[in-house]
Amino acid sequence: MNRSEIVKLEHLSVAYDGREALRDVNISFYENDFVGIIGPNGGGKSTLIKSILGLVPHEGNITFGGSVTGRHRIGYMPQQNLFDKSFPISVSELILSGLQSEKGLKRYTREDKSKVKAILKQLGIIHLSNKQIGELSGGELQRALLGRAIISEPALLILDEPANFVDNQFEGELYALLERLSERMAIIIVSHDVGTITSLVRSVVCVNRTVHRHPTAELTPELLENYHCPIQVISHGAVPHTVLAHHDHCNCDHPHE
């Protein structure tokens, strides 16, 4: 089945202070995509999505199509440590601010405020509606940021490390919610938690300066090596363990503890 392209990156390159972050990236995302972005620290994962969002200068072309008619149809949940918790705003006001790109200078309506209430209930934070964001725990703030990202009912939802700073309960609730949301919007999720992400998404993009898209979420050490993506692969066994790529500095015959 053919799917419409919603974001297309052509020959995209990004550099910070002379340091190359991304090089000649060519990749497309499609309607109803559910994509996990993985790769080593500093490999360019966040830079890739910031390029799509227009947050960093770049060389090359980024075009939008299908239901993503522009960046106002994109919902974005940033890394929590990049968000200013000292800003004097309540949880309800934070979520409502997700409509700003649509509202412009217009006043919020009763319908807009009803949307906020529905999202507060959906995320289980109705009791926090009037609380200042600086008073929130990590998990509570993540819920509020997610609410802001989805209130406009975007065609594409982008999340940058959404499970950071959250409790285990909300992490499970978050991923269950994303599965439901993926039925009506495309989702791109950046994460270092490869084991969890690959069990959730439908395809994987490995970012390490260059970008490679794997059509399924099934990853092997050989695949990651071919894609020059030096990340750890977590596997299950009788005892939880981490499988690491072989390196020449170890001449021992027994596994590392």
Short mmCIF file of C-alpha atoms in Angstrom, two decimals:
data_model
loop_
_atom_site.label_atom_id
_atom_site.label_comp_id
_atom_site.label_asym_id
_atom_site.label_seq_id
_atom_site.Cartn_x
_atom_site.Cartn_y
_atom_site.Cartn_z
CA MET A 1 0.00 0.00 0.00
CA ASN A 2 1.39 3.37 -1.03
CA ARG A 3 1.59 5.96 1.71
CA SER A 4 1.95 9.71 1.31
CA GLU A 5 5.22 11.37 2.23
CA ILE A 6 4.70 13.90 5.01
CA VAL A 7 8.34 14.94 5.56
CA LYS A 8 11.17 14.60 3.07
CA LEU A 9 14.80 15.46 3.85
CA GLU A 10 17.19 15.81 0.92
CA HIS A 11 20.95 16.26 1.26
CA LEU A 12 20.48 17.65 4.76
CA SER A 13 23.66 18.64 6.59
CA VAL A 14 24.04 20.40 9.94
CA ALA A 15 27.17 21.73 11.66
CA TYR A 16 27.69 23.49 14.99
CA ASP A 17 30.76 25.72 15.34
CA GLY A 18 32.49 23.83 12.56
CA ARG A 19 31.62 20.40 14.01
CA GLU A 20 29.60 18.15 11.74
CA ALA A 21 26.38 16.88 13.37
CA LEU A 22 24.62 15.44 10.30
CA ARG A 23 26.00 14.73 6.84
CA ASP A 24 24.05 14.41 3.56
CA VAL A 25 20.89 12.97 5.10
CA ASN A 26 18.25 11.68 2.70
CA ILE A 27 15.16 10.19 4.32
CA SER A 28 11.36 10.37 4.16
CA PHE A 29 8.65 9.88 6.75
CA TYR A 30 5.12 8.84 5.84
CA GLU A 31 1.49 8.99 6.94
CA ASN A 32 0.89 6.72 9.96
CA ASP A 33 4.60 6.09 10.48
CA PHE A 34 5.63 4.96 13.96
CA VAL A 35 9.40 5.37 13.90
CA GLY A 36 12.05 5.00 16.59
CA ILE A 37 15.19 7.13 16.27
CA ILE A 38 18.21 5.44 17.88
CA GLY A 39 21.96 5.96 17.88
CA PRO A 40 24.94 6.80 20.08
CA ASN A 41 25.13 9.89 22.26
CA GLY A 42 26.20 12.83 20.13
CA GLY A 43 25.30 10.98 16.93
CA GLY A 44 22.75 13.57 15.80
CA LYS A 45 19.39 12.15 16.95
CA SER A 46 18.09 15.37 18.47
CA THR A 47 19.65 17.43 15.67
CA LEU A 48 17.65 15.43 13.12
CA ILE A 49 14.30 16.25 14.70
CA LYS A 50 15.28 19.84 15.43
CA SER A 51 16.00 20.22 11.71
CA ILE A 52 12.50 18.99 10.88
CA LEU A 53 11.09 21.46 13.42
CA GLY A 54 13.11 24.34 11.96
CA LEU A 55 15.03 24.88 15.21
CA VAL A 56 18.55 24.66 13.78
CA PRO A 57 20.13 26.10 10.60
CA HIS A 58 20.87 23.52 7.94
CA GLU A 59 21.95 22.94 4.39
CA GLY A 60 19.74 20.93 2.03
CA ASN A 61 15.96 20.73 1.62
CA ILE A 62 13.09 19.83 3.95
CA THR A 63 9.65 19.58 2.38
CA PHE A 64 6.25 18.74 3.85
CA GLY A 65 3.34 16.98 2.23
CA GLY A 66 0.15 15.01 2.82
CA SER A 67 -1.54 15.93 6.09
CA VAL A 68 1.57 17.76 7.32
CA THR A 69 0.97 20.97 5.38
CA GLY A 70 3.50 22.86 7.47
CA ARG A 71 5.21 22.86 10.84
CA HIS A 72 2.00 23.97 12.55
CA ARG A 73 0.68 20.42 12.01
CA ILE A 74 3.55 18.99 14.07
CA GLY A 75 3.34 18.35 17.81
CA TYR A 76 6.63 18.39 19.69
CA MET A 77 7.57 17.12 23.13
CA PRO A 78 11.12 18.32 23.96
CA GLN A 79 13.57 16.81 26.37
CA GLN A 80 12.53 17.88 29.83
CA ASN A 81 15.95 19.26 30.74
CA LEU A 82 15.59 21.79 27.89
CA PHE A 83 12.33 23.17 29.29
CA ASP A 84 12.31 26.18 31.61
CA LYS A 85 10.47 25.05 34.74
CA SER A 86 10.82 28.50 36.30
CA PHE A 87 8.40 30.05 33.79
CA PRO A 88 5.28 31.18 35.73
CA ILE A 89 2.56 29.12 34.07
CA SER A 90 0.05 26.56 35.28
CA VAL A 91 -0.40 23.05 33.92
CA SER A 92 -3.64 24.02 32.15
CA GLU A 93 -2.00 27.09 30.62
CA LEU A 94 0.98 25.04 29.47
CA ILE A 95 -1.26 22.54 27.67
CA LEU A 96 -3.38 25.34 26.21
CA SER A 97 -0.23 26.95 24.78
CA GLY A 98 -0.04 24.02 22.36
CA LEU A 99 -2.77 25.77 20.36
CA GLN A 100 -0.84 29.02 19.90
CA SER A 101 0.35 28.26 16.38
CA GLU A 102 -3.28 27.80 15.32
CA LYS A 103 -4.81 30.63 17.37
CA GLY A 104 -2.29 33.36 16.64
CA LEU A 105 -3.54 36.47 18.46
CA LYS A 106 -7.08 35.14 18.84
CA ARG A 107 -8.47 34.48 22.29
CA TYR A 108 -8.92 30.96 23.53
CA THR A 109 -12.50 29.74 23.35
CA ARG A 110 -14.60 27.65 25.71
CA GLU A 111 -14.06 24.75 23.30
CA ASP A 112 -10.29 25.15 23.61
CA LYS A 113 -10.53 25.00 27.39
CA SER A 114 -12.75 21.91 27.13
CA LYS A 115 -9.98 20.26 25.11
CA VAL A 116 -7.53 20.99 27.90
CA LYS A 117 -9.84 19.44 30.48
CA ALA A 118 -10.26 16.31 28.35
CA ILE A 119 -6.48 15.93 27.98
CA LEU A 120 -5.93 16.48 31.70
CA LYS A 121 -8.32 13.62 32.35
CA GLN A 122 -6.72 11.44 29.66
CA LEU A 123 -3.28 11.91 31.22
CA GLY A 124 -4.50 11.49 34.79
CA ILE A 125 -3.47 14.98 35.93
CA ILE A 126 -6.83 16.76 36.29
CA HIS A 127 -5.91 17.42 39.93
CA LEU A 128 -2.84 19.37 38.79
CA SER A 129 -4.67 21.72 36.43
CA ASN A 130 -3.94 24.90 38.43
CA LYS A 131 -0.54 23.87 39.76
CA GLN A 132 2.53 25.84 38.65
CA ILE A 133 4.89 23.80 36.47
CA GLY A 134 7.82 24.57 38.77
CA GLU A 135 6.09 22.54 41.47
CA LEU A 136 5.73 19.40 39.36
CA SER A 137 7.66 16.16 39.62
CA GLY A 138 9.48 14.86 36.56
CA GLY A 139 6.67 12.49 35.62
CA GLU A 140 4.00 15.14 36.14
CA LEU A 141 5.84 17.60 33.91
CA GLN A 142 6.21 14.97 31.18
CA ARG A 143 2.45 14.42 31.25
CA ALA A 144 1.85 18.16 30.88
CA LEU A 145 4.37 18.47 28.03
CA LEU A 146 2.74 15.56 26.23
CA GLY A 147 -0.64 17.25 26.65
CA ARG A 148 0.73 20.41 25.07
CA ALA A 149 2.10 18.38 22.15
CA ILE A 150 -1.17 16.62 21.31
CA ILE A 151 -3.88 19.22 22.07
CA SER A 152 -3.81 20.54 18.50
CA GLU A 153 -4.35 17.00 17.17
CA PRO A 154 -1.20 17.10 15.02
CA ALA A 155 -0.62 14.99 11.93
CA LEU A 156 2.92 14.27 13.17
CA LEU A 157 3.99 13.91 16.79
CA ILE A 158 7.72 14.13 17.61
CA LEU A 159 9.01 13.14 21.05
CA ASP A 160 12.61 13.59 22.21
CA GLU A 161 13.53 11.13 24.99
CA PRO A 162 10.01 11.17 26.48
CA ALA A 163 10.69 8.50 29.13
CA ASN A 164 13.45 10.47 30.84
CA PHE A 165 12.68 11.58 34.40
CA VAL A 166 9.45 9.57 34.64
CA ASP A 167 8.28 6.87 36.97
CA ASN A 168 7.82 3.30 35.75
CA GLN A 169 4.03 3.54 35.91
CA PHE A 170 3.85 6.56 33.64
CA GLU A 171 6.40 5.09 31.25
CA GLY A 172 4.06 2.15 30.65
CA GLU A 173 1.05 4.47 30.36
CA LEU A 174 2.98 6.70 27.95
CA TYR A 175 3.84 3.90 25.57
CA ALA A 176 0.27 2.55 25.68
CA LEU A 177 -1.03 6.02 24.85
CA LEU A 178 1.44 6.38 21.97
CA GLU A 179 0.23 3.10 20.50
CA ARG A 180 -3.31 4.46 20.50
CA LEU A 181 -2.22 7.81 19.07
CA SER A 182 -0.32 6.05 16.27
CA GLU A 183 -3.66 4.97 14.84
CA ARG A 184 -4.47 8.55 13.85
CA MET A 185 -1.11 10.35 13.50
CA ALA A 186 2.49 9.67 12.52
CA ILE A 187 4.91 9.44 15.43
CA ILE A 188 8.68 9.87 15.60
CA ILE A 189 10.23 9.04 18.95
CA VAL A 190 13.88 9.56 19.92
CA SER A 191 15.17 7.25 22.62
CA HIS A 192 18.31 5.64 24.02
CA ASP A 193 16.16 2.78 25.38
CA VAL A 194 16.60 0.51 22.38
CA GLY A 195 15.01 -2.56 23.95
CA THR A 196 11.75 -0.79 24.79
CA ILE A 197 11.53 1.29 21.63
CA THR A 198 12.04 -1.60 19.23
CA SER A 199 9.18 -3.47 20.93
CA LEU A 200 6.90 -0.47 20.36
CA VAL A 201 7.63 1.10 16.97
CA ARG A 202 7.13 -0.29 13.46
CA SER A 203 10.46 0.78 11.99
CA VAL A 204 13.79 2.14 13.19
CA VAL A 205 16.10 4.90 12.01
CA CYS A 206 19.73 4.72 13.15
CA VAL A 207 21.48 8.09 13.35
CA ASN A 208 25.24 8.47 13.63
CA ARG A 209 26.12 11.56 11.55
CA THR A 210 24.54 9.75 8.60
CA VAL A 211 21.07 8.20 8.72
CA HIS A 212 19.88 4.69 7.85
CA ARG A 213 16.28 3.53 7.95
CA HIS A 214 15.53 -0.10 8.73
CA PRO A 215 12.06 -1.15 7.51
CA THR A 216 11.21 -3.12 10.65
CA ALA A 217 11.91 -2.81 14.38
CA GLU A 218 13.92 -6.04 14.45
CA LEU A 219 17.57 -5.24 15.07
CA THR A 220 20.64 -7.46 15.19
CA PRO A 221 24.25 -6.67 16.14
CA GLU A 222 25.23 -7.28 12.51
CA LEU A 223 22.67 -4.78 11.28
CA LEU A 224 23.81 -2.10 13.71
CA GLU A 225 27.43 -2.72 12.75
CA ASN A 226 26.59 -2.35 9.06
CA TYR A 227 24.82 0.92 9.84
CA HIS A 228 27.83 2.13 11.85
CA CYS A 229 25.62 2.51 14.90
CA PRO A 230 27.75 1.57 17.95
CA ILE A 231 25.04 1.16 20.57
CA GLN A 232 24.50 -1.56 23.11
CA VAL A 233 22.03 -4.32 22.27
CA ILE A 234 20.03 -5.55 25.24
CA SER A 235 18.81 -9.15 25.22
CA HIS A 236 16.92 -11.38 27.62
CA GLY A 237 18.24 -14.56 29.14
CA ALA A 238 18.20 -16.54 32.35
CA VAL A 239 19.98 -13.58 33.90
CA PRO A 240 19.49 -10.06 32.51
CA HIS A 241 22.59 -9.13 30.57
CA THR A 242 23.98 -6.76 27.96
CA VAL A 243 25.56 -8.03 24.77
CA LEU A 244 28.49 -5.88 23.65
CA ALA A 245 30.33 -5.93 20.36
CA HIS A 246 33.71 -7.71 20.41
CA HIS A 247 36.76 -5.52 20.86
CA ASP A 248 40.44 -6.28 20.43
CA HIS A 249 41.55 -4.99 23.84
CA CYS A 250 40.11 -7.98 25.67
CA ASN A 251 42.07 -11.23 25.39
CA CYS A 252 40.14 -13.02 28.12
CA ASP A 253 38.00 -16.07 27.38
CA HIS A 254 35.29 -15.39 29.94
CA PRO A 255 32.53 -12.78 29.60
CA HIS A 256 32.75 -9.40 31.34
CA GLU A 257 30.88 -9.10 34.59
#
